[in-house]
mmCIF file of C-alpha atoms in Angstrom:
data_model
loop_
_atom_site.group_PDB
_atom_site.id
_atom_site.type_symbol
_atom_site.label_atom_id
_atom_site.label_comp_id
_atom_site.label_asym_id
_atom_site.label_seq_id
_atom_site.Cartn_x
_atom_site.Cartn_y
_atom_site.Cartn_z
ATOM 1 C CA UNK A 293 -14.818 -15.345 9.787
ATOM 2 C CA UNK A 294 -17.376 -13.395 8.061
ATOM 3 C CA UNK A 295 -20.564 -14.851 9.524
ATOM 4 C CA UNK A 296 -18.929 -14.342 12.954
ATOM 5 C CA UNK A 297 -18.641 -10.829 12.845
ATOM 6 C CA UNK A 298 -21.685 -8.748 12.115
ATOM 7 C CA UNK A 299 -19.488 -5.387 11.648
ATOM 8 C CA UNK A 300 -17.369 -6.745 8.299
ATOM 9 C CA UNK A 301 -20.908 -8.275 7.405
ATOM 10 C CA UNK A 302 -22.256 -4.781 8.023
ATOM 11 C CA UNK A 303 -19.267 -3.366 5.800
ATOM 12 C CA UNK A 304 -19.344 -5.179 2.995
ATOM 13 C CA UNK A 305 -23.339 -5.162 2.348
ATOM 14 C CA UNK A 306 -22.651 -1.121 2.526
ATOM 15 C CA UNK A 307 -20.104 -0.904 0.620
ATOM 16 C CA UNK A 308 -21.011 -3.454 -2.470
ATOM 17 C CA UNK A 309 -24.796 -2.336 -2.273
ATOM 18 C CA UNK A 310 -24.287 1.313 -2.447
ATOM 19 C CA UNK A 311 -23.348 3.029 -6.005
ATOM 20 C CA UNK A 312 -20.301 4.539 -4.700
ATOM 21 C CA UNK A 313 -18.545 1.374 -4.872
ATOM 22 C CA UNK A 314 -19.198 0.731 -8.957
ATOM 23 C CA UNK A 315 -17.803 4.452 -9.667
ATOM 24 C CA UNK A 316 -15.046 4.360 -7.743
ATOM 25 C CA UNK A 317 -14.320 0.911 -9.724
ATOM 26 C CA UNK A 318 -15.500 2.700 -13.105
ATOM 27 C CA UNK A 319 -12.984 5.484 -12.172
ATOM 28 C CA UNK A 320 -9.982 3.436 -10.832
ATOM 29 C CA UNK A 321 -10.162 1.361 -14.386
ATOM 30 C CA UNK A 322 -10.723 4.449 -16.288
ATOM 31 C CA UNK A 323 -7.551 6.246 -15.128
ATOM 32 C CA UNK A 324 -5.383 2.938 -15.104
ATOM 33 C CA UNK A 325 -6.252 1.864 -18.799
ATOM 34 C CA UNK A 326 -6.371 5.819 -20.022
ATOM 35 C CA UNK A 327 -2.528 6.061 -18.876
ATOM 36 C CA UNK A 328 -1.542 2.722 -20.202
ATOM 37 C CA UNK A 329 -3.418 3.044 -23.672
ATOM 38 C CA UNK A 330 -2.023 6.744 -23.277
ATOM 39 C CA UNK A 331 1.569 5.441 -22.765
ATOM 40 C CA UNK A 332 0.927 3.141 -25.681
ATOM 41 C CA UNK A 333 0.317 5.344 -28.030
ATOM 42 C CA UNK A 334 3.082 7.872 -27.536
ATOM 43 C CA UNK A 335 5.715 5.007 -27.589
ATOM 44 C CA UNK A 336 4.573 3.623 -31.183
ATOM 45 C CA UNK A 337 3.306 6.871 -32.936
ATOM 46 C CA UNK A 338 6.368 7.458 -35.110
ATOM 47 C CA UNK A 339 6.808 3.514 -35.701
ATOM 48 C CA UNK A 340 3.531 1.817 -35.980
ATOM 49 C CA UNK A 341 4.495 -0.942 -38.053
ATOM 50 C CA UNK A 342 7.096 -1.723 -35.939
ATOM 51 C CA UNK A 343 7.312 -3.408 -32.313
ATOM 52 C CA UNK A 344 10.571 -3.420 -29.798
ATOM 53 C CA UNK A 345 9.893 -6.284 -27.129
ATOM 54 C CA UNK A 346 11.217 -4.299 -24.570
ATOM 55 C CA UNK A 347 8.194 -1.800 -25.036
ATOM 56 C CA UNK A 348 6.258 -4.305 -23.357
ATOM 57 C CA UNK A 349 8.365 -4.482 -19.940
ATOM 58 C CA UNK A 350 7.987 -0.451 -20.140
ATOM 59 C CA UNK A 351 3.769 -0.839 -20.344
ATOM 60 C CA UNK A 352 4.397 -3.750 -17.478
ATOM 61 C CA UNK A 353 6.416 -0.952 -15.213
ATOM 62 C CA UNK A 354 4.203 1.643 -16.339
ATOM 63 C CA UNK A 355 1.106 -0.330 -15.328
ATOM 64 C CA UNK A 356 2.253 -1.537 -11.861
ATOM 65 C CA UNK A 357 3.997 1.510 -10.944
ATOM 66 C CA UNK A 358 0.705 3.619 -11.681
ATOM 67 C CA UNK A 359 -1.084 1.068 -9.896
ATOM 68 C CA UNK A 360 1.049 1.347 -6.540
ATOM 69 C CA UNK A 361 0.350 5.033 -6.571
ATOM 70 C CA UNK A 362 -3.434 4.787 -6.931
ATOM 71 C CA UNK A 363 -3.473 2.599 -4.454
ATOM 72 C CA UNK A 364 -1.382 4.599 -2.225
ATOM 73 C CA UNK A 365 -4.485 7.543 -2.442
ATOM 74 C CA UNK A 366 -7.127 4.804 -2.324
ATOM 75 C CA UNK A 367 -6.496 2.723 0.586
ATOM 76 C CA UNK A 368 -6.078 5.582 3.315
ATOM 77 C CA UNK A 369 -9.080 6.761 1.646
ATOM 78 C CA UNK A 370 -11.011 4.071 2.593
ATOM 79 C CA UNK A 371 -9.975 3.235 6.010
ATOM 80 C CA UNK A 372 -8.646 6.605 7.450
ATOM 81 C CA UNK A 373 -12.506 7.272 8.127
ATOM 82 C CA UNK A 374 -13.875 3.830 9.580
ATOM 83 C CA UNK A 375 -13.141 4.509 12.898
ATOM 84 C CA UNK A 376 -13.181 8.154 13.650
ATOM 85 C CA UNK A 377 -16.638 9.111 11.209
ATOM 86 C CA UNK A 378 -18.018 6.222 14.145
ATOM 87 C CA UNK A 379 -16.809 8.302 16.363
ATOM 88 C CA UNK A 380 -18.209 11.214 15.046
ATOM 89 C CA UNK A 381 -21.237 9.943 14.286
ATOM 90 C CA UNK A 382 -22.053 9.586 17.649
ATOM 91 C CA UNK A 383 -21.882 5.773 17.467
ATOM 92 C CA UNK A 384 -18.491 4.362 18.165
ATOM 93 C CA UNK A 385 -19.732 4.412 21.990
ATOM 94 C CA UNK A 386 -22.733 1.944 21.259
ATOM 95 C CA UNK A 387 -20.610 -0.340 18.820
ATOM 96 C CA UNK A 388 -18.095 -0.799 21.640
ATOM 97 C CA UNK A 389 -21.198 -2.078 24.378
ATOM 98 C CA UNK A 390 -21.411 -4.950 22.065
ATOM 99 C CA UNK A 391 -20.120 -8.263 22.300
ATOM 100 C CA UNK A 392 -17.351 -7.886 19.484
ATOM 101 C CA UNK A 393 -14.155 -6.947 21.480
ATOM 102 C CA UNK A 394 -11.864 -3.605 19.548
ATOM 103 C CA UNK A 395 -9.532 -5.616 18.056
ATOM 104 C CA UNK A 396 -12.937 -7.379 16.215
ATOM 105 C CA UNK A 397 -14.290 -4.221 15.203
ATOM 106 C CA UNK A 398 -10.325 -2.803 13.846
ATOM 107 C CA UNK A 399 -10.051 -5.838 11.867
ATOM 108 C CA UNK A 400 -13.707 -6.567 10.339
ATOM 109 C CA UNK A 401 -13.590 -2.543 9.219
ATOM 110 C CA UNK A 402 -10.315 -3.368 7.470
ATOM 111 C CA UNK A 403 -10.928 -6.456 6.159
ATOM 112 C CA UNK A 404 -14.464 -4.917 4.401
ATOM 113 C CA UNK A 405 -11.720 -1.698 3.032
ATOM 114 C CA UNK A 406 -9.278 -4.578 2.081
ATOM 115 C CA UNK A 407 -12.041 -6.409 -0.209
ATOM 116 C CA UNK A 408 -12.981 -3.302 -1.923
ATOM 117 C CA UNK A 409 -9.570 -2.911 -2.487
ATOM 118 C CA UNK A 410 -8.352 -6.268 -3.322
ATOM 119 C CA UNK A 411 -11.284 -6.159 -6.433
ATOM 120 C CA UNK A 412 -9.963 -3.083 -7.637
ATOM 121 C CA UNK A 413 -6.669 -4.778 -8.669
ATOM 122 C CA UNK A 414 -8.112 -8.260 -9.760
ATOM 123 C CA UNK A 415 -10.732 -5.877 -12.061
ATOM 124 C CA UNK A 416 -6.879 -4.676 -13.813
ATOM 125 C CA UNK A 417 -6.003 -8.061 -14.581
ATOM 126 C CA UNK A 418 -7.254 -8.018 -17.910
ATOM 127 C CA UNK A 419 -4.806 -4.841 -18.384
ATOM 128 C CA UNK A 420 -2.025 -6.760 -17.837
ATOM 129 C CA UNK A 421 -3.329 -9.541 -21.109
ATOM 130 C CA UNK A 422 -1.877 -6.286 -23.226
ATOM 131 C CA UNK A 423 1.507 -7.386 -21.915
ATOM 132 C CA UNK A 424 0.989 -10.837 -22.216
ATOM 133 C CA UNK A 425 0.242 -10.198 -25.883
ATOM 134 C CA UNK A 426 3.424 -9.223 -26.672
ATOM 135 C CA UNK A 427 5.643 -11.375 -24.561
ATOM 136 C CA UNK A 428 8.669 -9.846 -22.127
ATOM 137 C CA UNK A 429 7.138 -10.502 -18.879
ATOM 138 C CA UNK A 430 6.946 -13.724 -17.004
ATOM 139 C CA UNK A 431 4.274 -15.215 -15.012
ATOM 140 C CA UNK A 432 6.498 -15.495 -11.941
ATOM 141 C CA UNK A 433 6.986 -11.705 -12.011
ATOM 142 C CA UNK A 434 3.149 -10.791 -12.452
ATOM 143 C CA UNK A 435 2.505 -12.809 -9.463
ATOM 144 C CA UNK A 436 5.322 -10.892 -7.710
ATOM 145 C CA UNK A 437 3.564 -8.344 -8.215
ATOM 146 C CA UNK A 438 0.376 -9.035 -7.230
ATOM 147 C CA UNK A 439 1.655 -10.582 -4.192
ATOM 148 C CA UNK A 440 3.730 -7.243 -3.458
ATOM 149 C CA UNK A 441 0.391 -5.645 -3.771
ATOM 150 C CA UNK A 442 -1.115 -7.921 -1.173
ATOM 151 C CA UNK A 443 1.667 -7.251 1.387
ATOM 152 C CA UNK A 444 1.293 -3.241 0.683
ATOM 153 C CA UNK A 445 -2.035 -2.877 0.951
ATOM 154 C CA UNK A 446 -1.819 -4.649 4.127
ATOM 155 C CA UNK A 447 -0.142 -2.182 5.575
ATOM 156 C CA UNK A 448 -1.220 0.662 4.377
ATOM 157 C CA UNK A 449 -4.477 -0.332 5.586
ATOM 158 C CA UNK A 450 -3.346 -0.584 9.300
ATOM 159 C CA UNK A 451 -1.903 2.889 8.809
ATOM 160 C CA UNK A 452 -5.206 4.212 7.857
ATOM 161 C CA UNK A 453 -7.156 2.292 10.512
ATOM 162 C CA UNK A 454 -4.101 3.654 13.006
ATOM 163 C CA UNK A 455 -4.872 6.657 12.264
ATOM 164 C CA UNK A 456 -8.692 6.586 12.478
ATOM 165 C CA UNK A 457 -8.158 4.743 15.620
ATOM 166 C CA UNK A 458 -6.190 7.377 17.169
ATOM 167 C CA UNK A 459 -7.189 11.142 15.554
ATOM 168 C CA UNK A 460 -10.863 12.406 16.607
ATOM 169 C CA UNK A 461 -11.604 13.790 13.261
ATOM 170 C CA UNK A 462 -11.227 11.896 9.809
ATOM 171 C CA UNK A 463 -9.853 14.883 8.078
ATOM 172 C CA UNK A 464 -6.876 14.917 10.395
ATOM 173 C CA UNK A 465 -6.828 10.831 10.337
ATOM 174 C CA UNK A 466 -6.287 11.223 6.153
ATOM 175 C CA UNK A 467 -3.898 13.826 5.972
ATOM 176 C CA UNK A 468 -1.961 12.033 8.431
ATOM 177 C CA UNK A 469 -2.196 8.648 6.548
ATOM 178 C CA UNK A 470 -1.474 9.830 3.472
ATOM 179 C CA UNK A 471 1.708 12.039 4.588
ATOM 180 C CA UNK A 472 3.122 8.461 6.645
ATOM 181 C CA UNK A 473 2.470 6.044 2.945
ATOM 182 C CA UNK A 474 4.190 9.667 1.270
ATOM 183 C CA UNK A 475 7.083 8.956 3.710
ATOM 184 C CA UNK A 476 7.533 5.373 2.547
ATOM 185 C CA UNK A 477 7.174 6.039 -1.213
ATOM 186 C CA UNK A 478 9.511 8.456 -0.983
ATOM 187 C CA UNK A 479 10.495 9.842 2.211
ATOM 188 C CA UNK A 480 12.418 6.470 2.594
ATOM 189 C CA UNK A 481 14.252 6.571 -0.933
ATOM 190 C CA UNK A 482 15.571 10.005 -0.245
ATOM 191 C CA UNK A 483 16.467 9.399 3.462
ATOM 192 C CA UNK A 484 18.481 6.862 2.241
ATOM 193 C CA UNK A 485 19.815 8.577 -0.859
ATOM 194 C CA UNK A 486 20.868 11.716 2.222
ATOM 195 C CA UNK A 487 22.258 9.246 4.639
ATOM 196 C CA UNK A 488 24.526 7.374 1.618
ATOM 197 C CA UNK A 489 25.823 10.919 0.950
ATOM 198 C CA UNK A 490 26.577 11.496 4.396
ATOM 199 C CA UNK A 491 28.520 8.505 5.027
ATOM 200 C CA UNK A 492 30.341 8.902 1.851
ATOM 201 C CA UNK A 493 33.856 10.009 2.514
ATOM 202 C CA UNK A 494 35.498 11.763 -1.231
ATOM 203 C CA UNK A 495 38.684 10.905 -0.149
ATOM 204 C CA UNK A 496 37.984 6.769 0.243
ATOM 205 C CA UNK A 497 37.194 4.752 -2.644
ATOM 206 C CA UNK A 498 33.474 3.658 -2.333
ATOM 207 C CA UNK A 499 32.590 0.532 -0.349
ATOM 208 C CA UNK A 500 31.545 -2.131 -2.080
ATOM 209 C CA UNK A 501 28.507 -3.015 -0.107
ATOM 210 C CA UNK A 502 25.459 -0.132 0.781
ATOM 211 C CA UNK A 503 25.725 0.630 4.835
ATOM 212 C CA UNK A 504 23.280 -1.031 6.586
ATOM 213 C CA UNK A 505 20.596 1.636 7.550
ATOM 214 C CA UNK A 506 20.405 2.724 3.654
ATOM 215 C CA UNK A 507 19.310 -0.636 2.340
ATOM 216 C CA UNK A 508 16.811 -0.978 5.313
ATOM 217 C CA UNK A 509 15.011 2.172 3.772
ATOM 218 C CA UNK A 510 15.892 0.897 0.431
ATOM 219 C CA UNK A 511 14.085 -2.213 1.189
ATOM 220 C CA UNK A 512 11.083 -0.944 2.657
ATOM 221 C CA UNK A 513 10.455 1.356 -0.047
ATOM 222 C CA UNK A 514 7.555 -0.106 -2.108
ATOM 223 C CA UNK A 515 8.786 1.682 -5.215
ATOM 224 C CA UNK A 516 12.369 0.642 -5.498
ATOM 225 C CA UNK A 517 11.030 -3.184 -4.254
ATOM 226 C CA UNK A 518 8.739 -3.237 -7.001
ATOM 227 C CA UNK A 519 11.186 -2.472 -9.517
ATOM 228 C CA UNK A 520 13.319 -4.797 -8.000
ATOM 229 C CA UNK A 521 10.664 -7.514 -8.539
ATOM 230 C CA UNK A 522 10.759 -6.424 -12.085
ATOM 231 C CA UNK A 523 14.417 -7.054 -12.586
ATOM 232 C CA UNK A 524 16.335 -3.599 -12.097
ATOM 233 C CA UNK A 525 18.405 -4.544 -9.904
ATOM 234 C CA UNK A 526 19.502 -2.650 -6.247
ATOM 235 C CA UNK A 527 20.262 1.417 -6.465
ATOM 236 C CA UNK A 528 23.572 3.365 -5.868
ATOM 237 C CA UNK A 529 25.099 0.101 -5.053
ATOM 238 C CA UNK A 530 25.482 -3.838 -4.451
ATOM 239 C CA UNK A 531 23.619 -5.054 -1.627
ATOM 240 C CA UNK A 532 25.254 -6.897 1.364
ATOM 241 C CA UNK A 533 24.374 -10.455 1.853
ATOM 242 C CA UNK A 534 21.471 -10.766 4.859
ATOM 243 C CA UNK A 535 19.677 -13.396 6.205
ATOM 244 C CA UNK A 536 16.809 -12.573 4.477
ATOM 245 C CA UNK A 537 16.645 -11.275 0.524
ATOM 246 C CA UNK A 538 15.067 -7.855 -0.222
ATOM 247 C CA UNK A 539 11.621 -8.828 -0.313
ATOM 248 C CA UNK A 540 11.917 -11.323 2.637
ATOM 249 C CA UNK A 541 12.620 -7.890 4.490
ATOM 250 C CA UNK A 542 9.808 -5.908 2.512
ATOM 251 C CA UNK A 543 7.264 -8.864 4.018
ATOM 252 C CA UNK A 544 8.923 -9.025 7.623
ATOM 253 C CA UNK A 545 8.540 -5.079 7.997
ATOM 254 C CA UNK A 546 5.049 -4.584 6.397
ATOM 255 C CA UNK A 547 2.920 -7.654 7.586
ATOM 256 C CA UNK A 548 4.992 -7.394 11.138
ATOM 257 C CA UNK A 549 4.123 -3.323 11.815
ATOM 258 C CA UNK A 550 0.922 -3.548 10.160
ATOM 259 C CA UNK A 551 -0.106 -6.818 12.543
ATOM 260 C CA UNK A 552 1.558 -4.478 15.281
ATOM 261 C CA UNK A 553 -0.624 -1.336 14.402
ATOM 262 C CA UNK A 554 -3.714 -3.435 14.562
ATOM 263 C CA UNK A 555 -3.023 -4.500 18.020
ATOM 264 C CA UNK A 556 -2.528 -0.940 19.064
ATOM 265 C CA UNK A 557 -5.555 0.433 17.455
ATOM 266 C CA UNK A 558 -7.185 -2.176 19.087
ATOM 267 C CA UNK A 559 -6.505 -1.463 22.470
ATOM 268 C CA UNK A 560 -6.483 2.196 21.959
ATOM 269 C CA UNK A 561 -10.298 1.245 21.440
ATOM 270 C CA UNK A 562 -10.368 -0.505 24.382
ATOM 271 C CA UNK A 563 -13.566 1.291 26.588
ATOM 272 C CA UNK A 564 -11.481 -0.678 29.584
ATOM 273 C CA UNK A 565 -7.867 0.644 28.909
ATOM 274 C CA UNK A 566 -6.658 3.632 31.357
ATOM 275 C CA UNK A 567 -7.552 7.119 30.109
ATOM 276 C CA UNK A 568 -10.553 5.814 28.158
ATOM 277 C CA UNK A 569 -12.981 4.648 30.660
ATOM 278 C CA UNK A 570 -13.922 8.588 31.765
ATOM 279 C CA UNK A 571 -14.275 9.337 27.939
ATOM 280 C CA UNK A 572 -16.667 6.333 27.578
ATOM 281 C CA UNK A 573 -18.982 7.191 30.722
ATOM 282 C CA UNK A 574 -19.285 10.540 31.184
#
């Protein structure tokens, strides 16, 4: 896969050989083990001879929830410019005369923001030993996480590359990533949380059972399927019974729209499709 295309070869030479990539590293491990060691310490000030085991779930939430949000401003970061700085560069024209076809050139750009990416959290696994110290966590649940962090950063990596794909300029292409992973951080939870008030009638006893179009949102919030994963069970109410479990529906809708985004930005690259041939030529 990687010998047979020359643009994630490109990529990754770039992006591992310049010094940008060890700072941004430096910096992303910095701010991670600063809050945790920072969280640490105002937990056990007043009892340091002491230890409660349930302190260590709170550093495991602490950790992975700080770590979803970082990646949340990394990831658009580094793919809401891979297509549109080509473009203005002056270059996206002469990458597209080559043999690689759009969808080619989408996918090797993401794949080199994805590796960056996907050694940013392996570099935090030794964070996660100061849980294992103390017990409380289970292996099962760290690799939930880590594969809920495989299936978000998959799609918030097509977002970015969307976005690239489709906006001229890369400032517009960020802004507009970052406000659509905003939207399903939180935009989603508090949709939801509006749309359960809505339907709520006062004058009914509450249904046992969330309405169908709040636990959608519910489940395809990353923040509320990561606590989930850690045990805390469904908000406002009991879930109805699907087909598929909570994070059978967090996978379907992530790796399905992100797999659909690439395809799009794809052909919106497409020198052949309708509308872009006179952009290409003249």
């Amino acid at each position: 896969m990687i010998q047979s295309n020359p643009v994630l070869v490109k990529e990754l030479r770039q992006r591992f050989r310049s010094l940008k990539g060890p700072l941004i590293l430096l910096l992303y491990l910095l701010v991670i083990g600063g809050f945790i060691l920072g969280f640490i310490y105002l937990n056990w000030r007043y009892q340091p001879m002491t230890f409660d085991p349930d302190r260590s779930r709170d550093i495991f939430m602490t950790l992975s929830v700080a770590q979803l949000i970082l990646l949340g401003f990394v990831i658009p970061g580094l793919t809401a410019g891979t297509i549109s700085g080509e473009r203005e560069r002056q270059t996206l024209n002469v990458l597209l005369t080559t043999e690689l076809s759009p969808t080619a050139i989408v996918i090797g750009k993401m794949l080199s923001s994805c590796s960056f990416t996907l050694l940013l959290i392996m570099a935090t696994a030794p964070l996660y030993s100061l849980v294992f110290m103390f017990g409380g966590v289970s292996p099962t649940q760290l690799l939930g996480v880590f594969g809920f962090y495989l299936v978000t950063m998959f799609l918030f990596a097509a977002v970015g590359m969307a976005c690239s794909s489709f906006f001229k300029r890369t400032g517009i292409s960020t802004v507009t990533a970052y406000g659509i992973i905003a939207f399903l951080g939180a935009g989603t939870a508090f949709l939801a949380a509006f749309i359960h008030e809505f339907l709520r009638k006062p004058e009914l006893p509450p249904p046992d059972t969330a309405p169908f179009i709040v636990q959608f949102l519910f489940d395809i919030n990353p923040v509320i399927v990561l606590m989930r994963i850690m045990n805390e069970g469904a908000p406002l109410m009991d879930e109805a019974e699907w087909f598929l479990p909570y994070w059978g529906v967090y996978i379907a809708f992530y790796v399905g729209s992100g797999i659909l985004l690439l395809i799009w930005s794809g052909r919106r690259l497409n020198p052949l499709r309708k509308g872009n041939q006179n952009k290409l030529f003249r």
